[in-house]
Amino acid sequence: MAIISDIQEEQQQSSAQAKSASASASASASSSGARVGATSFSTKFDRNNTSGFLEKALEFLAKESDFMRRPTAERDLVAIFKAVREKERKKMEEERKKRWAAEEEKKKKEAEVKAKEEPKAEPKVVEEKKEKEVEVEEKSGKRVPNKGNGLDMEKYSWTQSLQEVNIIIPVPAGTKSRDIVYEAKKNRLKFGLKGQPLIIDGELYQSIKPDDCLWSIEDQTAVSILLTKHNQLEWWKALLKGEPEIDTQKVEPEPSKLSDLDSETRQTVEKMMFDQRQKQMGLPTSEEMQKQEILKKFMSEHPEMDFSRAKIQ
């Protein structure tokens, strides 16, 4: 009987210890679950203080996890930043490519329609037109812009809208991204192929927004560079300072682009286009017309004065 009693006592002690361990594990699991469970993060996003938002997010991360205590935390954050930025860059590049392709397709269709509607010019008329253009170039020292309101150079060509400048550079077939040398700064542009003299290297005619510029390889035979102008109300006379300049009075903007501008900018552009047409026809600009109206009004109010020698400056 004593032996049986001892065995029963040992079994009871073992059962008690197992229950105690189970309870301890449950408590630990419950505590761990409280830490692992989802925790909400809420803060106000201020577009003028993005750094403050990031700082609060990182503080929350440090408080709710051991991420910030890891030796690789800084490197991991940099990797995340680079990945997000690369994703955004590719997205912007795709959007610009689609827009550029749509514009090129539109120009192509408009040219086809125009070619069908307009009668073919006689060779003699075309030659006379070219001779006149050359004569104008020689007198003014400025060149007639190409169809894209830019200029065709020896190793590349460039076109422009009021907002952007697009450069097309032929490259050897099969050129890869790793072969490209590209650097865009606010007032300077460099482009070329590794191991060869730079094709473009100089000070831009006007400043750009480097972060909004990009380049891409088209059909592995040409590189397209898209530059976003800083001043989007003026036409560039040249891509780089010191290069041949175009006659901006002969620039032909697309009317459809005006719908993309805000009302104030659109009024300014329309005024520029009107003044440009007036100058081409030898007529007074909007500012000169306004001065004439003021002078006429003043003359009608003061008939006793002599305005025969009055000139509008």
Short mmCIF file of C-alpha atoms in Angstrom, two decimals:
data_model
loop_
_atom_site.label_atom_id
_atom_site.label_comp_id
_atom_site.label_asym_id
_atom_site.label_seq_id
_atom_site.Cartn_x
_atom_site.Cartn_y
_atom_site.Cartn_z
CA MET A 1 0.00 0.00 0.00
CA ALA A 2 2.84 2.37 0.77
CA ILE A 3 4.29 1.85 -2.69
CA ILE A 4 0.94 2.56 -4.41
CA SER A 5 0.50 5.70 -2.30
CA ASP A 6 3.98 6.94 -3.27
CA ILE A 7 3.23 6.34 -6.95
CA GLN A 8 -0.09 8.23 -6.73
CA GLU A 9 1.63 11.14 -4.98
CA GLU A 10 4.30 11.34 -7.71
CA GLN A 11 1.60 11.28 -10.41
CA GLN A 12 -0.26 14.12 -8.70
CA GLN A 13 2.94 16.22 -8.47
CA SER A 14 3.74 15.61 -12.16
CA SER A 15 0.19 16.60 -13.13
CA ALA A 16 0.44 19.81 -11.08
CA GLN A 17 3.78 20.71 -12.69
CA ALA A 18 2.38 20.11 -16.20
CA LYS A 19 -0.63 22.32 -15.46
CA SER A 20 1.66 25.05 -14.11
CA ALA A 21 3.88 24.92 -17.24
CA SER A 22 0.80 24.99 -19.47
CA ALA A 23 -0.57 28.04 -17.67
CA SER A 24 2.79 29.79 -17.92
CA ALA A 25 3.01 29.07 -21.66
CA SER A 26 -0.53 30.33 -22.17
CA ALA A 27 0.28 33.54 -20.33
CA SER A 28 3.44 34.00 -22.38
CA ALA A 29 1.57 33.34 -25.60
CA SER A 30 -1.12 35.79 -24.57
CA SER A 31 1.49 38.44 -23.81
CA SER A 32 3.31 37.76 -27.07
CA GLY A 33 0.03 37.92 -28.96
CA ALA A 34 -0.62 41.34 -27.50
CA ARG A 35 2.70 42.54 -28.89
CA VAL A 36 2.41 40.82 -32.29
CA GLY A 37 -1.18 41.80 -32.96
CA ALA A 38 -1.93 44.62 -35.43
CA THR A 39 -1.53 48.13 -34.03
CA SER A 40 -3.05 51.12 -35.83
CA PHE A 41 -0.93 54.11 -36.92
CA SER A 42 -2.61 57.44 -37.37
CA THR A 43 -1.13 60.85 -38.11
CA LYS A 44 -1.99 63.86 -40.28
CA PHE A 45 -0.08 64.08 -43.58
CA ASP A 46 1.16 67.60 -44.36
CA ARG A 47 2.45 68.08 -47.95
CA ASN A 48 4.61 70.94 -46.72
CA ASN A 49 6.25 68.80 -44.03
CA THR A 50 6.82 65.32 -45.48
CA SER A 51 9.94 64.87 -43.33
CA GLY A 52 7.83 65.24 -40.21
CA PHE A 53 5.47 62.51 -41.41
CA LEU A 54 8.39 60.13 -42.09
CA GLU A 55 9.89 60.88 -38.68
CA LYS A 56 6.62 59.97 -36.92
CA ALA A 57 6.32 56.78 -38.98
CA LEU A 58 9.84 55.72 -37.99
CA GLU A 59 9.19 56.55 -34.33
CA PHE A 60 6.08 54.35 -34.47
CA LEU A 61 8.13 51.56 -36.08
CA ALA A 62 10.78 51.80 -33.35
CA LYS A 63 8.16 51.76 -30.60
CA GLU A 64 6.16 48.80 -31.88
CA SER A 65 8.98 46.55 -33.16
CA ASP A 66 12.68 45.85 -32.92
CA PHE A 67 13.27 46.94 -36.54
CA MET A 68 15.25 50.07 -35.61
CA ARG A 69 17.51 48.05 -33.29
CA ARG A 70 18.67 45.77 -36.07
CA PRO A 71 22.23 46.34 -37.37
CA THR A 72 20.86 46.43 -40.95
CA ALA A 73 18.00 48.86 -40.22
CA GLU A 74 19.58 51.85 -42.00
CA ARG A 75 20.58 49.78 -45.03
CA ASP A 76 17.09 48.24 -45.21
CA LEU A 77 15.45 51.68 -45.13
CA VAL A 78 17.71 52.95 -47.93
CA ALA A 79 16.87 49.86 -50.00
CA ILE A 80 13.14 50.46 -49.48
CA PHE A 81 13.52 54.13 -50.46
CA LYS A 82 15.44 53.24 -53.62
CA ALA A 83 12.89 50.61 -54.61
CA VAL A 84 9.95 53.03 -54.20
CA ARG A 85 11.78 55.79 -56.06
CA GLU A 86 12.72 53.44 -58.92
CA LYS A 87 9.10 52.29 -59.15
CA GLU A 88 7.93 55.92 -59.33
CA ARG A 89 10.58 56.77 -61.93
CA LYS A 90 9.51 53.88 -64.14
CA LYS A 91 5.89 54.92 -63.76
CA MET A 92 6.69 58.49 -64.80
CA GLU A 93 8.82 57.22 -67.68
CA GLU A 94 5.99 55.02 -68.95
CA GLU A 95 3.53 57.92 -68.74
CA ARG A 96 5.85 60.21 -70.67
CA LYS A 97 6.49 57.52 -73.29
CA LYS A 98 2.76 57.02 -73.79
CA ARG A 99 2.20 60.76 -74.06
CA TRP A 100 5.11 61.16 -76.48
CA ALA A 101 3.85 58.23 -78.59
CA ALA A 102 0.33 59.69 -78.64
CA GLU A 103 1.69 63.08 -79.75
CA GLU A 104 3.79 61.49 -82.49
CA GLU A 105 0.81 59.46 -83.70
CA LYS A 106 -1.34 62.60 -83.72
CA LYS A 107 1.27 64.53 -85.70
CA LYS A 108 1.54 61.66 -88.17
CA LYS A 109 -2.23 61.52 -88.73
CA GLU A 110 -2.45 65.32 -89.07
CA ALA A 111 0.38 65.26 -91.61
CA GLU A 112 -1.39 62.50 -93.59
CA VAL A 113 -4.65 64.45 -93.62
CA LYS A 114 -2.87 67.65 -94.58
CA ALA A 115 -1.01 65.87 -97.39
CA LYS A 116 -4.28 64.58 -98.81
CA GLU A 117 -6.06 67.93 -98.57
CA GLU A 118 -3.30 70.22 -99.88
CA PRO A 119 -2.30 70.10 -103.54
CA LYS A 120 1.28 69.16 -104.21
CA ALA A 121 3.48 72.23 -104.65
CA GLU A 122 5.33 72.63 -107.88
CA PRO A 123 9.09 71.97 -107.55
CA LYS A 124 9.81 75.52 -108.67
CA VAL A 125 7.63 77.01 -105.92
CA VAL A 126 9.33 74.82 -103.30
CA GLU A 127 12.77 75.86 -104.52
CA GLU A 128 11.81 79.54 -104.41
CA LYS A 129 10.51 79.10 -100.85
CA LYS A 130 13.77 77.45 -99.77
CA GLU A 131 15.80 80.23 -101.41
CA LYS A 132 13.78 82.85 -99.51
CA GLU A 133 14.28 80.98 -96.23
CA VAL A 134 18.03 80.79 -96.84
CA GLU A 135 18.05 84.49 -97.64
CA VAL A 136 16.21 85.28 -94.40
CA GLU A 137 18.64 83.09 -92.45
CA GLU A 138 21.63 84.90 -93.95
CA LYS A 139 20.21 88.32 -93.05
CA SER A 140 19.07 87.52 -89.50
CA GLY A 141 21.72 84.93 -88.67
CA LYS A 142 18.92 82.70 -87.36
CA ARG A 143 17.65 79.44 -88.80
CA VAL A 144 14.14 78.35 -89.68
CA PRO A 145 12.96 75.81 -87.05
CA ASN A 146 12.17 72.22 -88.02
CA LYS A 147 8.63 70.79 -87.83
CA GLY A 148 9.04 70.29 -84.09
CA ASN A 149 10.02 73.94 -83.46
CA GLY A 150 13.63 72.95 -82.85
CA LEU A 151 16.66 72.29 -85.04
CA ASP A 152 18.33 69.35 -86.77
CA MET A 153 21.99 69.22 -85.80
CA GLU A 154 24.80 67.06 -87.18
CA LYS A 155 24.68 64.36 -84.48
CA TYR A 156 21.20 64.88 -83.05
CA SER A 157 17.96 66.81 -83.46
CA TRP A 158 15.79 68.56 -80.91
CA THR A 159 12.17 69.69 -80.82
CA GLN A 160 10.18 71.59 -78.22
CA SER A 161 6.84 72.59 -76.80
CA LEU A 162 6.39 75.38 -74.27
CA GLN A 163 6.75 72.84 -71.45
CA GLU A 164 9.43 70.41 -72.69
CA VAL A 165 12.39 69.83 -74.97
CA ASN A 166 12.84 66.46 -76.67
CA ILE A 167 16.22 65.35 -78.06
CA ILE A 168 16.66 62.41 -80.44
CA ILE A 169 20.22 61.00 -80.76
CA PRO A 170 20.98 58.12 -83.15
CA VAL A 171 23.14 55.41 -81.52
CA PRO A 172 24.65 52.12 -82.80
CA ALA A 173 22.16 49.24 -83.02
CA GLY A 174 22.09 47.13 -79.87
CA THR A 175 23.12 49.96 -77.53
CA LYS A 176 22.31 49.10 -73.90
CA SER A 177 21.59 51.27 -70.87
CA ARG A 178 25.00 50.45 -69.41
CA ASP A 179 26.64 52.02 -72.50
CA ILE A 180 25.02 55.42 -71.87
CA VAL A 181 26.70 58.42 -70.22
CA TYR A 182 24.02 60.88 -69.06
CA GLU A 183 24.01 63.80 -66.64
CA ALA A 184 21.36 66.51 -66.42
CA LYS A 185 21.79 69.50 -64.14
CA LYS A 186 19.79 72.70 -63.82
CA ASN A 187 21.79 74.52 -66.49
CA ARG A 188 23.94 71.81 -68.08
CA LEU A 189 23.54 68.59 -70.05
CA LYS A 190 25.98 65.78 -70.83
CA PHE A 191 25.31 62.77 -73.06
CA GLY A 192 27.45 60.23 -74.85
CA LEU A 193 28.54 56.62 -75.09
CA LYS A 194 31.16 55.10 -72.79
CA GLY A 195 34.66 55.15 -74.25
CA GLN A 196 33.74 57.79 -76.86
CA PRO A 197 33.75 61.62 -76.96
CA LEU A 198 30.57 63.19 -75.56
CA ILE A 199 27.89 63.96 -78.16
CA ILE A 200 26.29 66.70 -76.03
CA ASP A 201 28.25 68.64 -73.43
CA GLY A 202 27.43 72.25 -72.68
CA GLU A 203 25.35 74.89 -70.94
CA LEU A 204 21.64 74.71 -71.72
CA TYR A 205 19.96 77.71 -73.34
CA GLN A 206 17.66 77.98 -70.31
CA SER A 207 17.34 76.12 -67.01
CA ILE A 208 15.45 72.82 -66.56
CA LYS A 209 13.99 70.71 -63.76
CA PRO A 210 16.50 67.82 -63.51
CA ASP A 211 14.26 65.61 -61.35
CA ASP A 212 11.52 65.75 -63.99
CA CYS A 213 13.83 64.80 -66.89
CA LEU A 214 14.44 61.30 -68.24
CA TRP A 215 15.94 59.37 -71.12
CA SER A 216 15.10 56.10 -72.86
CA ILE A 217 16.43 53.89 -75.67
CA GLU A 218 14.05 53.70 -78.63
CA ASP A 219 14.24 50.46 -80.70
CA GLN A 220 17.91 50.12 -79.63
CA THR A 221 18.86 52.57 -82.41
CA ALA A 222 18.23 55.97 -80.84
CA VAL A 223 18.12 57.64 -77.44
CA SER A 224 15.29 60.01 -76.55
CA ILE A 225 15.94 62.63 -73.84
CA LEU A 226 13.02 64.56 -72.39
CA LEU A 227 13.87 67.81 -70.59
CA THR A 228 11.25 69.68 -68.55
CA LYS A 229 11.66 73.45 -68.87
CA HIS A 230 11.82 75.57 -65.73
CA ASN A 231 10.26 78.56 -67.54
CA GLN A 232 7.32 77.16 -69.48
CA LEU A 233 6.27 80.41 -71.14
CA GLU A 234 9.19 80.92 -73.53
CA TRP A 235 10.52 79.20 -76.64
CA TRP A 236 14.17 78.18 -76.65
CA LYS A 237 16.26 79.62 -79.47
CA ALA A 238 18.85 76.84 -79.13
CA LEU A 239 19.47 73.70 -77.11
CA LEU A 240 22.90 74.81 -75.89
CA LYS A 241 24.36 78.28 -75.60
CA GLY A 242 26.69 79.02 -78.51
CA GLU A 243 24.85 76.74 -80.95
CA PRO A 244 22.96 78.06 -84.01
CA GLU A 245 19.71 79.77 -82.99
CA ILE A 246 16.28 79.43 -84.53
CA ASP A 247 13.93 82.27 -85.44
CA THR A 248 11.28 81.91 -82.71
CA GLN A 249 8.91 84.10 -84.75
CA LYS A 250 8.56 81.13 -87.10
CA VAL A 251 7.66 78.68 -84.32
CA GLU A 252 4.26 77.03 -84.85
CA PRO A 253 2.73 75.96 -81.51
CA GLU A 254 -0.06 73.38 -81.43
CA PRO A 255 -3.37 75.06 -80.50
CA SER A 256 -4.55 71.86 -78.81
CA LYS A 257 -1.85 72.24 -76.16
CA LEU A 258 -3.45 75.43 -74.84
CA SER A 259 -6.29 73.41 -73.31
CA ASP A 260 -3.78 71.82 -70.92
CA LEU A 261 -2.81 75.18 -69.39
CA ASP A 262 -4.51 77.10 -66.59
CA SER A 263 -6.47 80.22 -67.56
CA GLU A 264 -3.76 82.73 -66.57
CA THR A 265 -0.98 80.88 -68.39
CA ARG A 266 -3.22 80.31 -71.40
CA GLN A 267 -3.96 84.05 -71.70
CA THR A 268 -0.23 84.79 -71.58
CA VAL A 269 0.53 82.19 -74.28
CA GLU A 270 -2.31 83.40 -76.51
CA LYS A 271 -0.98 86.97 -76.18
CA MET A 272 2.51 85.77 -77.15
CA MET A 273 1.10 83.93 -80.17
CA PHE A 274 -0.91 86.99 -81.25
CA ASP A 275 2.11 89.30 -80.93
CA GLN A 276 4.21 86.81 -82.89
CA ARG A 277 1.71 86.74 -85.78
CA GLN A 278 1.43 90.55 -85.73
CA LYS A 279 5.23 90.94 -85.99
CA GLN A 280 5.38 88.48 -88.88
CA MET A 281 2.79 90.59 -90.77
CA GLY A 282 4.49 93.88 -89.84
CA LEU A 283 1.55 94.93 -87.65
CA PRO A 284 1.58 96.41 -84.11
CA THR A 285 1.68 94.07 -81.12
CA SER A 286 -0.99 94.06 -78.41
CA GLU A 287 1.12 96.37 -76.24
CA GLU A 288 1.69 98.80 -79.12
CA MET A 289 -2.04 98.75 -79.94
CA GLN A 290 -2.83 99.54 -76.32
CA LYS A 291 -0.45 102.52 -76.37
CA GLN A 292 -2.06 103.76 -79.60
CA GLU A 293 -5.50 103.61 -77.99
CA ILE A 294 -4.25 105.57 -74.96
CA LEU A 295 -2.72 108.21 -77.25
CA LYS A 296 -5.91 108.51 -79.32
CA LYS A 297 -7.97 108.95 -76.18
CA PHE A 298 -5.58 111.58 -74.84
CA MET A 299 -5.63 113.43 -78.22
CA SER A 300 -9.44 113.51 -78.23
CA GLU A 301 -9.47 114.92 -74.70
CA HIS A 302 -6.90 117.64 -75.55
CA PRO A 303 -7.65 118.95 -79.06
CA GLU A 304 -5.75 122.15 -78.32
CA MET A 305 -2.41 120.31 -78.24
CA ASP A 306 -0.22 119.49 -81.29
CA PHE A 307 0.46 115.75 -81.63
CA SER A 308 1.93 115.83 -85.14
CA ARG A 309 5.37 114.82 -83.87
CA ALA A 310 4.18 112.36 -81.25
CA LYS A 311 5.74 108.90 -81.46
CA ILE A 312 4.86 105.74 -79.61
CA GLN A 313 7.87 104.21 -77.87
#
